[in-house]
mmCIF file of C-alpha atoms in Angstrom:
data_model
loop_
_atom_site.group_PDB
_atom_site.id
_atom_site.type_symbol
_atom_site.label_atom_id
_atom_site.label_comp_id
_atom_site.label_asym_id
_atom_site.label_seq_id
_atom_site.Cartn_x
_atom_site.Cartn_y
_atom_site.Cartn_z
ATOM 1 C CA MET A 283 80.730 52.303 89.575
ATOM 2 C CA LEU A 284 78.019 50.605 91.511
ATOM 3 C CA SER A 285 77.625 53.149 94.254
ATOM 4 C CA THR A 286 74.258 54.784 94.825
ATOM 5 C CA SER A 287 75.677 58.318 94.650
ATOM 6 C CA PRO A 288 76.912 60.093 91.485
ATOM 7 C CA SER A 289 78.868 62.602 93.634
ATOM 8 C CA LEU A 290 80.714 59.780 95.330
ATOM 9 C CA ASP A 291 81.404 58.153 91.965
ATOM 10 C CA ALA A 292 82.794 61.459 90.722
ATOM 11 C CA LEU A 293 85.103 61.760 93.730
ATOM 12 C CA ILE A 294 86.266 58.159 93.305
ATOM 13 C CA ALA A 295 87.069 58.991 89.666
ATOM 14 C CA GLU A 296 89.042 62.072 90.765
ATOM 15 C CA PHE A 297 91.047 60.080 93.321
ATOM 16 C CA SER A 298 91.726 57.384 90.704
ATOM 17 C CA ARG A 299 93.558 59.973 88.569
ATOM 18 C CA LEU A 300 96.229 60.345 91.257
ATOM 19 C CA PRO A 301 99.413 58.352 90.659
ATOM 20 C CA GLY A 302 99.529 54.990 92.420
ATOM 21 C CA ILE A 303 95.881 55.220 93.501
ATOM 22 C CA GLY A 304 93.830 52.352 92.088
ATOM 23 C CA ARG A 305 90.069 51.922 92.006
ATOM 24 C CA LYS A 306 89.821 50.264 95.408
ATOM 25 C CA THR A 307 92.059 52.769 97.187
ATOM 26 C CA ALA A 308 90.130 55.633 95.561
ATOM 27 C CA GLN A 309 86.921 54.102 96.907
ATOM 28 C CA ARG A 310 88.391 53.846 100.398
ATOM 29 C CA LEU A 311 89.582 57.459 100.286
ATOM 30 C CA ALA A 312 86.195 58.697 99.058
ATOM 31 C CA LEU A 313 84.394 56.870 101.862
ATOM 32 C CA PHE A 314 86.861 58.402 104.310
ATOM 33 C CA VAL A 315 86.015 61.870 102.950
ATOM 34 C CA LEU A 316 82.321 61.058 103.471
ATOM 35 C CA LYS A 317 82.917 60.320 107.126
ATOM 36 C CA ARG A 318 84.963 63.411 107.979
ATOM 37 C CA PRO A 319 83.490 66.752 109.063
ATOM 38 C CA ARG A 320 82.783 69.193 106.241
ATOM 39 C CA GLN A 321 85.271 71.717 107.640
ATOM 40 C CA GLU A 322 88.123 69.254 107.372
ATOM 41 C CA ILE A 323 87.299 68.553 103.724
ATOM 42 C CA GLU A 324 87.034 72.289 103.039
ATOM 43 C CA HIS A 325 90.620 72.618 104.300
ATOM 44 C CA MET A 326 91.690 69.852 101.952
ATOM 45 C CA ALA A 327 89.963 71.432 98.942
ATOM 46 C CA ALA A 328 91.471 74.825 99.802
ATOM 47 C CA ALA A 329 94.955 73.324 100.134
ATOM 48 C CA LEU A 330 94.640 71.846 96.638
ATOM 49 C CA LEU A 331 93.845 75.215 95.091
ATOM 50 C CA LEU A 332 96.368 77.165 97.186
ATOM 51 C CA VAL A 333 99.152 75.012 95.808
ATOM 52 C CA LYS A 334 98.073 75.841 92.281
ATOM 53 C CA ASP A 335 97.932 79.562 93.100
ATOM 54 C CA ASN A 336 101.050 79.991 95.232
ATOM 55 C CA VAL A 337 103.650 77.587 93.983
ATOM 56 C CA ARG A 338 105.938 78.521 91.132
ATOM 57 C CA THR A 339 109.448 77.798 89.906
ATOM 58 C CA CYS A 340 112.529 79.494 91.365
ATOM 59 C CA SER A 341 114.165 81.477 88.572
ATOM 60 C CA VAL A 342 117.612 80.474 89.830
ATOM 61 C CA CYS A 343 117.482 76.775 90.713
ATOM 62 C CA CYS A 344 114.165 75.825 89.017
ATOM 63 C CA ASN A 345 112.962 74.144 92.231
ATOM 64 C CA ILE A 346 109.404 74.780 93.370
ATOM 65 C CA THR A 347 108.968 77.810 95.606
ATOM 66 C CA GLU A 348 106.557 80.536 96.660
ATOM 67 C CA ASP A 349 109.143 83.325 96.809
ATOM 68 C CA ASP A 350 111.488 83.921 93.928
ATOM 69 C CA PRO A 351 114.402 83.225 94.417
ATOM 70 C CA CYS A 352 113.621 80.340 96.771
ATOM 71 C CA SER A 353 114.642 80.079 100.409
ATOM 72 C CA ILE A 354 117.497 77.689 99.591
ATOM 73 C CA CYS A 355 118.998 79.974 96.917
ATOM 74 C CA THR A 356 118.826 83.003 99.224
ATOM 75 C CA SER A 357 119.979 81.221 102.406
ATOM 76 C CA SER A 358 123.138 82.659 103.943
ATOM 77 C CA LYS A 359 123.681 79.417 105.867
ATOM 78 C CA ARG A 360 124.340 77.398 102.734
ATOM 79 C CA THR A 361 127.458 76.991 100.641
ATOM 80 C CA HIS A 362 126.818 78.900 97.425
ATOM 81 C CA GLU A 363 129.926 77.438 95.801
ATOM 82 C CA VAL A 364 128.484 73.939 95.400
ATOM 83 C CA ILE A 365 125.506 73.074 93.205
ATOM 84 C CA CYS A 366 123.815 69.672 93.307
ATOM 85 C CA VAL A 367 121.967 68.901 90.063
ATOM 86 C CA VAL A 368 118.878 66.695 90.443
ATOM 87 C CA GLU A 369 116.088 65.547 88.155
ATOM 88 C CA GLU A 370 112.990 66.564 90.115
ATOM 89 C CA SER A 371 111.896 68.594 93.152
ATOM 90 C CA ASN A 372 111.233 65.460 95.186
ATOM 91 C CA ASP A 373 114.910 64.577 94.815
ATOM 92 C CA VAL A 374 115.638 67.835 96.661
ATOM 93 C CA PHE A 375 113.306 66.740 99.493
ATOM 94 C CA ALA A 376 115.060 63.367 99.674
ATOM 95 C CA ILE A 377 118.531 64.915 99.839
ATOM 96 C CA GLU A 378 117.442 67.548 102.383
ATOM 97 C CA ARG A 379 116.115 64.761 104.607
ATOM 98 C CA SER A 380 119.609 63.283 104.800
ATOM 99 C CA ASN A 381 120.982 66.573 106.204
ATOM 100 C CA GLU A 382 124.186 65.775 104.370
ATOM 101 C CA PHE A 383 124.315 68.440 101.702
ATOM 102 C CA ARG A 384 124.448 72.159 102.548
ATOM 103 C CA GLY A 385 125.013 73.650 99.109
ATOM 104 C CA LEU A 386 122.512 74.811 96.474
ATOM 105 C CA TYR A 387 120.426 72.790 94.058
ATOM 106 C CA HIS A 388 119.530 72.844 90.424
ATOM 107 C CA VAL A 389 116.377 71.024 89.331
ATOM 108 C CA LEU A 390 116.461 69.868 85.711
ATOM 109 C CA GLY A 391 112.771 69.001 85.573
ATOM 110 C CA GLY A 392 113.392 65.475 84.302
ATOM 111 C CA SER A 393 116.027 63.411 82.551
ATOM 112 C CA LEU A 394 117.005 62.912 78.925
ATOM 113 C CA SER A 395 114.745 60.312 77.362
ATOM 114 C CA PRO A 396 114.724 60.051 73.567
ATOM 115 C CA LEU A 397 111.995 57.387 73.813
ATOM 116 C CA GLU A 398 109.651 59.821 75.519
ATOM 117 C CA GLY A 399 110.817 62.660 73.312
ATOM 118 C CA ILE A 400 112.566 64.541 76.135
ATOM 119 C CA GLY A 401 115.669 66.278 74.765
ATOM 120 C CA PRO A 402 118.141 68.748 76.342
ATOM 121 C CA GLU A 403 115.920 71.689 75.366
ATOM 122 C CA ASP A 404 113.092 70.289 77.554
ATOM 123 C CA LEU A 405 115.252 70.377 80.691
ATOM 124 C CA HIS A 406 116.523 73.410 82.634
ATOM 125 C CA ILE A 407 120.061 72.961 81.285
ATOM 126 C CA ARG A 408 120.390 76.461 79.885
ATOM 127 C CA GLU A 409 119.630 77.851 83.384
ATOM 128 C CA LEU A 410 122.305 75.550 84.851
ATOM 129 C CA LEU A 411 124.945 76.791 82.405
ATOM 130 C CA ASP A 412 124.044 80.383 83.323
ATOM 131 C CA ARG A 413 124.905 79.591 86.955
ATOM 132 C CA VAL A 414 128.342 78.124 86.268
ATOM 133 C CA SER A 415 130.234 81.349 86.912
ATOM 134 C CA GLY A 416 133.460 82.039 88.790
ATOM 135 C CA ASP A 417 131.785 81.521 92.177
ATOM 136 C CA VAL A 418 130.831 77.898 91.627
ATOM 137 C CA GLU A 419 133.561 75.488 92.686
ATOM 138 C CA GLU A 420 131.841 72.135 92.395
ATOM 139 C CA ILE A 421 128.870 70.661 90.604
ATOM 140 C CA ILE A 422 127.556 67.376 91.983
ATOM 141 C CA LEU A 423 125.433 65.338 89.584
ATOM 142 C CA ALA A 424 122.777 63.361 91.483
ATOM 143 C CA MET A 425 120.707 61.761 88.738
ATOM 144 C CA ASN A 426 118.727 58.586 89.330
ATOM 145 C CA PRO A 427 120.712 55.398 88.622
ATOM 146 C CA ASN A 428 118.759 54.339 85.537
ATOM 147 C CA VAL A 429 119.312 54.572 81.771
ATOM 148 C CA GLU A 430 117.849 58.083 81.473
ATOM 149 C CA GLY A 431 119.759 59.306 84.524
ATOM 150 C CA GLU A 432 123.045 57.896 83.231
ATOM 151 C CA ALA A 433 122.457 59.473 79.829
ATOM 152 C CA THR A 434 121.772 62.834 81.480
ATOM 153 C CA THR A 435 124.921 62.512 83.625
ATOM 154 C CA LEU A 436 126.981 61.757 80.514
ATOM 155 C CA TYR A 437 125.457 64.652 78.585
ATOM 156 C CA LEU A 438 125.993 67.144 81.409
ATOM 157 C CA THR A 439 129.549 65.915 81.989
ATOM 158 C CA ARG A 440 130.467 66.704 78.380
ATOM 159 C CA LEU A 441 128.724 70.054 78.583
ATOM 160 C CA LEU A 442 130.245 71.150 81.910
ATOM 161 C CA LYS A 443 133.816 69.858 81.516
ATOM 162 C CA PRO A 444 134.947 72.892 79.438
ATOM 163 C CA PHE A 445 133.986 75.244 82.311
ATOM 164 C CA GLY A 446 136.865 73.840 84.375
ATOM 165 C CA VAL A 447 134.650 73.467 87.450
ATOM 166 C CA ARG A 448 135.038 70.428 89.737
ATOM 167 C CA LEU A 449 132.508 67.859 88.520
ATOM 168 C CA THR A 450 131.427 64.901 90.698
ATOM 169 C CA ARG A 451 128.714 62.274 90.807
ATOM 170 C CA ILE A 452 127.136 60.730 93.927
ATOM 171 C CA ALA A 453 128.302 57.191 94.668
ATOM 172 C CA ARG A 454 126.469 54.044 93.621
ATOM 173 C CA GLY A 455 126.864 51.062 95.898
ATOM 174 C CA ILE A 456 125.264 48.789 98.433
ATOM 175 C CA PRO A 457 122.438 50.682 100.209
ATOM 176 C CA MET A 458 122.720 50.948 103.996
ATOM 177 C CA GLY A 459 120.902 48.252 105.956
ATOM 178 C CA SER A 460 120.693 45.853 103.026
ATOM 179 C CA ASP A 461 122.252 42.423 102.506
ATOM 180 C CA LEU A 462 125.017 41.733 100.020
ATOM 181 C CA GLU A 463 123.271 38.426 99.363
ATOM 182 C CA TYR A 464 120.128 40.145 98.068
ATOM 183 C CA THR A 465 121.839 42.977 96.193
ATOM 184 C CA ASP A 466 121.588 42.852 92.416
ATOM 185 C CA ALA A 467 124.680 42.183 90.312
ATOM 186 C CA ALA A 468 124.720 45.659 88.715
ATOM 187 C CA THR A 469 124.805 47.363 92.126
ATOM 188 C CA ILE A 470 127.547 45.046 93.419
ATOM 189 C CA SER A 471 129.556 45.701 90.280
ATOM 190 C CA ARG A 472 129.174 49.475 90.810
ATOM 191 C CA ALA A 473 130.123 49.101 94.477
ATOM 192 C CA PHE A 474 133.361 47.381 93.493
ATOM 193 C CA GLU A 475 134.140 49.979 90.837
ATOM 194 C CA GLY A 476 133.586 52.746 93.366
ATOM 195 C CA ARG A 477 135.555 51.157 96.253
ATOM 196 C CA ILE A 478 137.590 53.562 98.339
ATOM 197 C CA ALA A 479 140.926 53.181 100.097
ATOM 198 C CA LEU A 480 140.847 52.642 103.888
ATOM 199 C CA MET B 297 108.801 69.223 105.892
ATOM 200 C CA LEU B 298 111.804 70.401 103.999
ATOM 201 C CA SER B 299 110.059 71.767 100.954
ATOM 202 C CA THR B 300 110.508 75.384 99.972
ATOM 203 C CA SER B 301 106.765 76.054 99.826
ATOM 204 C CA PRO B 302 104.391 76.301 102.832
ATOM 205 C CA SER B 303 101.381 75.691 100.533
ATOM 206 C CA LEU B 304 102.913 72.461 99.300
ATOM 207 C CA ASP B 305 103.709 71.420 102.870
ATOM 208 C CA ALA B 306 100.075 72.107 103.803
ATOM 209 C CA LEU B 307 98.811 69.949 100.937
ATOM 210 C CA ILE B 308 101.229 67.161 101.867
ATOM 211 C CA ALA B 309 99.859 67.340 105.425
ATOM 212 C CA GLU B 310 96.276 67.136 104.093
ATOM 213 C CA PHE B 311 97.065 64.104 101.931
ATOM 214 C CA SER B 312 98.830 62.448 104.887
ATOM 215 C CA ARG B 313 95.529 62.484 106.811
ATOM 216 C CA LEU B 314 93.988 60.110 104.282
ATOM 217 C CA PRO B 315 93.954 56.451 105.327
ATOM 218 C CA GLY B 316 96.850 54.391 103.982
ATOM 219 C CA ILE B 317 98.662 57.470 102.649
ATOM 220 C CA GLY B 318 102.072 57.904 104.250
ATOM 221 C CA ARG B 319 104.394 60.876 104.133
ATOM 222 C CA LYS B 320 106.174 59.822 100.953
ATOM 223 C CA THR B 321 102.998 59.011 99.046
ATOM 224 C CA ALA B 322 101.473 62.310 100.187
ATOM 225 C CA GLN B 323 104.545 64.088 98.826
ATOM 226 C CA ARG B 324 104.235 62.280 95.486
ATOM 227 C CA LEU B 325 100.536 63.163 95.256
ATOM 228 C CA ALA B 326 101.187 66.820 96.106
ATOM 229 C CA LEU B 327 103.866 67.074 93.423
ATOM 230 C CA PHE B 328 101.428 65.477 90.979
ATOM 231 C CA VAL B 329 98.857 68.149 91.855
ATOM 232 C CA LEU B 330 101.518 70.800 91.204
ATOM 233 C CA LYS B 331 102.072 69.490 87.686
ATOM 234 C CA ARG B 332 98.428 69.262 86.616
ATOM 235 C CA PRO B 333 96.467 72.118 85.049
ATOM 236 C CA ARG B 334 94.558 74.308 87.519
ATOM 237 C CA GLN B 335 91.202 73.347 85.982
ATOM 238 C CA GLU B 336 91.785 69.675 86.736
ATOM 239 C CA ILE B 337 92.575 70.453 90.382
ATOM 240 C CA GLU B 338 89.497 72.693 90.598
ATOM 241 C CA HIS B 339 87.415 69.680 89.547
ATOM 242 C CA MET B 340 89.027 67.608 92.265
ATOM 243 C CA ALA B 341 88.397 70.254 94.949
ATOM 244 C CA ALA B 342 84.795 70.635 93.808
ATOM 245 C CA ALA B 343 84.241 66.863 93.882
ATOM 246 C CA LEU B 344 85.425 66.783 97.497
ATOM 247 C CA LEU B 345 82.892 69.393 98.583
ATOM 248 C CA LEU B 346 80.052 68.004 96.438
ATOM 249 C CA VAL B 347 80.313 64.695 98.241
ATOM 250 C CA LYS B 348 79.950 66.456 101.589
ATOM 251 C CA ASP B 349 76.922 68.398 100.313
ATOM 252 C CA ASN B 350 75.044 65.744 98.356
ATOM 253 C CA VAL B 351 75.622 62.429 100.035
ATOM 254 C CA ARG B 352 73.428 61.303 102.918
ATOM 255 C CA THR B 353 72.128 58.103 104.430
ATOM 256 C CA CYS B 354 69.146 56.210 102.990
ATOM 257 C CA SER B 355 66.410 56.202 105.636
ATOM 258 C CA VAL B 356 65.523 52.608 104.722
ATOM 259 C CA CYS B 357 68.780 50.685 104.284
ATOM 260 C CA CYS B 358 71.223 53.212 105.858
ATOM 261 C CA ASN B 359 73.488 52.967 102.798
ATOM 262 C CA ILE B 360 74.930 56.174 101.362
ATOM 263 C CA THR B 361 72.739 57.839 98.755
ATOM 264 C CA GLU B 362 71.759 61.172 97.215
ATOM 265 C CA ASP B 363 68.044 60.391 96.900
ATOM 266 C CA ASP B 364 66.117 59.065 99.846
ATOM 267 C CA PRO B 365 65.195 56.191 99.654
ATOM 268 C CA CYS B 366 68.220 55.071 97.620
ATOM 269 C CA SER B 367 68.137 53.630 94.108
ATOM 270 C CA ILE B 368 68.596 50.087 95.400
ATOM 271 C CA CYS B 369 65.705 50.320 97.859
ATOM 272 C CA THR B 370 63.376 51.742 95.189
ATOM 273 C CA SER B 371 64.490 49.476 92.331
ATOM 274 C CA SER B 372 61.699 47.356 90.861
ATOM 275 C CA LYS B 373 64.278 44.995 89.355
ATOM 276 C CA ARG B 374 65.453 43.766 92.754
ATOM 277 C CA THR B 375 63.988 41.159 95.105
ATOM 278 C CA HIS B 376 62.503 43.093 98.007
ATOM 279 C CA GLU B 377 61.988 39.900 99.993
ATOM 280 C CA VAL B 378 65.685 39.334 100.705
ATOM 281 C CA ILE B 379 67.838 41.671 102.793
ATOM 282 C CA CYS B 380 71.610 41.332 102.987
ATOM 283 C CA VAL B 381 73.026 42.884 106.177
ATOM 284 C CA VAL B 382 76.553 44.305 105.858
ATOM 285 C CA GLU B 383 78.846 46.359 108.070
ATOM 286 C CA GLU B 384 79.754 49.260 105.801
ATOM 287 C CA SER B 385 78.840 50.879 102.491
ATOM 288 C CA ASN B 386 81.962 49.568 100.797
ATOM 289 C CA ASP B 387 80.742 46.041 101.513
ATOM 290 C CA VAL B 388 77.721 46.902 99.346
ATOM 291 C CA PHE B 389 80.070 47.960 96.525
ATOM 292 C CA ALA B 390 82.015 44.711 96.872
ATOM 293 C CA ILE B 391 78.889 42.549 96.751
ATOM 294 C CA GLU B 392 77.408 44.530 93.844
ATOM 295 C CA ARG B 393 80.605 43.935 91.878
ATOM 296 C CA SER B 394 80.041 40.181 92.101
ATOM 297 C CA ASN B 395 76.611 40.561 90.405
ATOM 298 C CA GLU B 396 75.454 37.661 92.527
ATOM 299 C CA PHE B 397 72.956 39.260 94.873
ATOM 300 C CA ARG B 398 69.796 40.963 93.577
ATOM 301 C CA GLY B 399 68.005 41.692 96.850
ATOM 302 C CA LEU B 400 68.165 44.715 99.145
ATOM 303 C CA TYR B 401 70.825 45.728 101.647
ATOM 304 C CA HIS B 402 70.994 46.950 105.190
ATOM 305 C CA VAL B 403 74.146 48.807 106.272
ATOM 306 C CA LEU B 404 74.828 48.577 110.017
ATOM 307 C CA GLY B 405 77.507 51.249 109.997
ATOM 308 C CA GLY B 406 80.063 49.053 111.741
ATOM 309 C CA SER B 407 80.285 45.962 113.892
ATOM 310 C CA LEU B 408 79.963 45.307 117.611
ATOM 311 C CA SER B 409 83.244 46.062 119.313
ATOM 312 C CA PRO B 410 83.222 46.409 123.104
ATOM 313 C CA LEU B 411 86.931 47.296 123.014
ATOM 314 C CA GLU B 412 86.229 50.356 120.854
ATOM 315 C CA GLY B 413 83.057 51.095 122.775
ATOM 316 C CA ILE B 414 80.740 50.255 119.865
ATOM 317 C CA GLY B 415 77.550 48.685 121.190
ATOM 318 C CA PRO B 416 74.238 47.691 119.535
ATOM 319 C CA GLU B 417 72.844 51.210 119.993
ATOM 320 C CA ASP B 418 75.683 52.611 117.808
ATOM 321 C CA LEU B 419 74.684 50.451 114.833
ATOM 322 C CA HIS B 420 71.576 50.716 112.617
ATOM 323 C CA ILE B 421 69.997 47.660 114.250
ATOM 324 C CA ARG B 422 66.730 49.376 115.234
ATOM 325 C CA GLU B 423 66.236 50.313 111.544
ATOM 326 C CA LEU B 424 66.869 46.687 110.558
ATOM 327 C CA LEU B 425 64.268 45.374 112.990
ATOM 328 C CA ASP B 426 61.770 47.896 111.590
ATOM 329 C CA ARG B 427 62.219 46.333 108.146
ATOM 330 C CA VAL B 428 61.617 42.731 109.225
ATOM 331 C CA SER B 429 57.923 42.738 108.322
ATOM 332 C CA GLY B 430 55.735 40.133 106.589
ATOM 333 C CA ASP B 431 57.310 40.875 103.182
ATOM 334 C CA VAL B 432 60.839 39.880 104.113
ATOM 335 C CA GLU B 433 61.510 36.189 103.534
ATOM 336 C CA GLU B 434 65.228 35.927 104.105
ATOM 337 C CA ILE B 435 67.934 37.884 105.874
ATOM 338 C CA ILE B 436 71.503 37.145 104.808
ATOM 339 C CA LEU B 437 74.178 38.164 107.299
ATOM 340 C CA ALA B 438 77.382 39.165 105.488
ATOM 341 C CA MET B 439 79.662 40.409 108.269
ATOM 342 C CA ASN B 440 83.447 40.372 107.944
ATOM 343 C CA PRO B 441 85.047 37.111 109.146
ATOM 344 C CA ASN B 442 86.760 38.589 112.207
ATOM 345 C CA VAL B 443 86.010 38.691 115.928
ATOM 346 C CA GLU B 444 83.763 41.780 115.710
ATOM 347 C CA GLY B 445 81.931 40.435 112.664
ATOM 348 C CA GLU B 446 81.316 37.074 114.336
ATOM 349 C CA ALA B 447 80.036 38.794 117.473
ATOM 350 C CA THR B 448 77.680 40.932 115.384
ATOM 351 C CA THR B 449 76.430 37.847 113.509
ATOM 352 C CA LEU B 450 75.760 36.087 116.804
ATOM 353 C CA TYR B 451 73.979 39.106 118.276
ATOM 354 C CA LEU B 452 71.787 39.613 115.203
ATOM 355 C CA THR B 453 70.990 35.895 115.016
ATOM 356 C CA ARG B 454 69.590 35.957 118.542
ATOM 357 C CA LEU B 455 67.703 39.151 117.835
ATOM 358 C CA LEU B 456 66.189 38.047 114.509
ATOM 359 C CA LYS B 457 65.394 34.391 115.271
ATOM 360 C CA PRO B 458 62.074 35.261 117.047
ATOM 361 C CA PHE B 459 60.769 36.941 113.851
ATOM 362 C CA GLY B 460 60.593 33.532 112.169
ATOM 363 C CA VAL B 461 62.287 34.843 109.016
ATOM 364 C CA ARG B 462 64.815 32.660 107.147
ATOM 365 C CA LEU B 463 68.243 33.615 108.506
ATOM 366 C CA THR B 464 71.451 32.741 106.639
ATOM 367 C CA ARG B 465 75.120 33.657 106.666
ATOM 368 C CA ILE B 466 77.477 33.817 103.660
ATOM 369 C CA ALA B 467 79.925 30.907 103.423
ATOM 370 C CA ARG B 468 83.484 30.949 104.729
ATOM 371 C CA GLY B 469 85.952 28.784 102.854
ATOM 372 C CA ILE B 470 88.894 28.655 100.504
ATOM 373 C CA PRO B 471 88.903 31.794 98.318
ATOM 374 C CA MET B 472 88.794 31.253 94.559
ATOM 375 C CA GLY B 473 92.160 31.169 92.825
ATOM 376 C CA SER B 474 94.090 30.448 96.005
ATOM 377 C CA ASP B 475 96.145 27.419 97.017
ATOM 378 C CA LEU B 476 95.087 25.007 99.754
ATOM 379 C CA GLU B 477 98.772 24.841 100.674
ATOM 380 C CA TYR B 478 98.893 28.531 101.545
ATOM 381 C CA THR B 479 95.472 28.778 103.188
ATOM 382 C CA ASP B 480 95.488 29.374 106.934
ATOM 383 C CA ALA B 481 94.250 26.656 109.296
ATOM 384 C CA ALA B 482 91.191 28.616 110.469
ATOM 385 C CA THR B 483 89.944 29.035 106.892
ATOM 386 C CA ILE B 484 90.522 25.363 106.061
ATOM 387 C CA SER B 485 88.700 24.379 109.226
ATOM 388 C CA ARG B 486 85.731 26.601 108.219
ATOM 389 C CA ALA B 487 85.797 25.174 104.688
ATOM 390 C CA PHE B 488 85.471 21.648 106.068
ATOM 391 C CA GLU B 489 82.687 22.647 108.439
ATOM 392 C CA GLY B 490 80.818 24.262 105.567
ATOM 393 C CA ARG B 491 81.310 21.445 103.032
ATOM 394 C CA ILE B 492 78.324 20.732 100.790
ATOM 395 C CA ALA B 493 77.022 17.481 99.304
ATOM 396 C CA LEU B 494 77.761 16.849 95.608
#
């Protein structure tokens, strides 16, 4: 860098490591840090380390948590008979935001990707199978609609079918608020396949 | 937030304070932090605090620095007779990247903005006037091409004219690599005004 401060250069380098943060954004963030009161930045630094110290994986659903089992797994307000299987923790956030689903989750920790060397043993599939007991009535697969997600859905379907539990997958179709005109052919094709009777 | 970890929520809140970082990006960054080794995050936290401890303002040019005067002000490889006046420290970075200017800088710390209550006394204008001695041959004004920048240029022009130093302003015109067709009318009009003889 061409700044006149090695400390600032170091912070810019640290910010640049973050996903989606390029050189210029990192520079802007570092200059922002410079301008803020020290106390505020101390809070930020402490928050970074607290996350590393406090956050772990729920032994039941494999979602991130501070208490084990997590607050979703232990909640009496949720339907314990339905498990929604997702790839990552941020998928849980996204689904919770919709306020649509009131069951439990299971976080796989990724999706099957032979190209990246991620096989079934790298995902929390064993833990999922352990949960499929008499209590569970439905398992909803909510993988991302891409090649890896589809492969994972297919793999889990084969694995879970023998348990005789109800197995579903969230719908693919035209997203709300969009235009048919600008929707890609694959999505339209899925929307037609998944049409429902009125 | 709907996460199952207060520490993670706190970190998401901290990231959200950064400029240009929305809720979703903050969430993505926080989950990234979760996945990295503790040592890496310790480095990041330390870099944040180091910047607050080490970085200060150069007493000559008002740019950020760790040594006072800064490495640009003390460099023997640079032309000390030319001063380029900019609004902020990141403007210095931008100009240094172009490798075009080899003189010194003066960072005002902002631009005149009556609407935001920023007057001449809030900028490092007094420090600039102190530097306009017999040695300085040229002052280049490099304010941003917006209302505040233009006002600052005008104000400084009036203030510096009496010193009899050569006063210039960087050119406004069509940016390199762009299309005339897509250039706004104000820029085209400035490009015509600033045309040079071939």
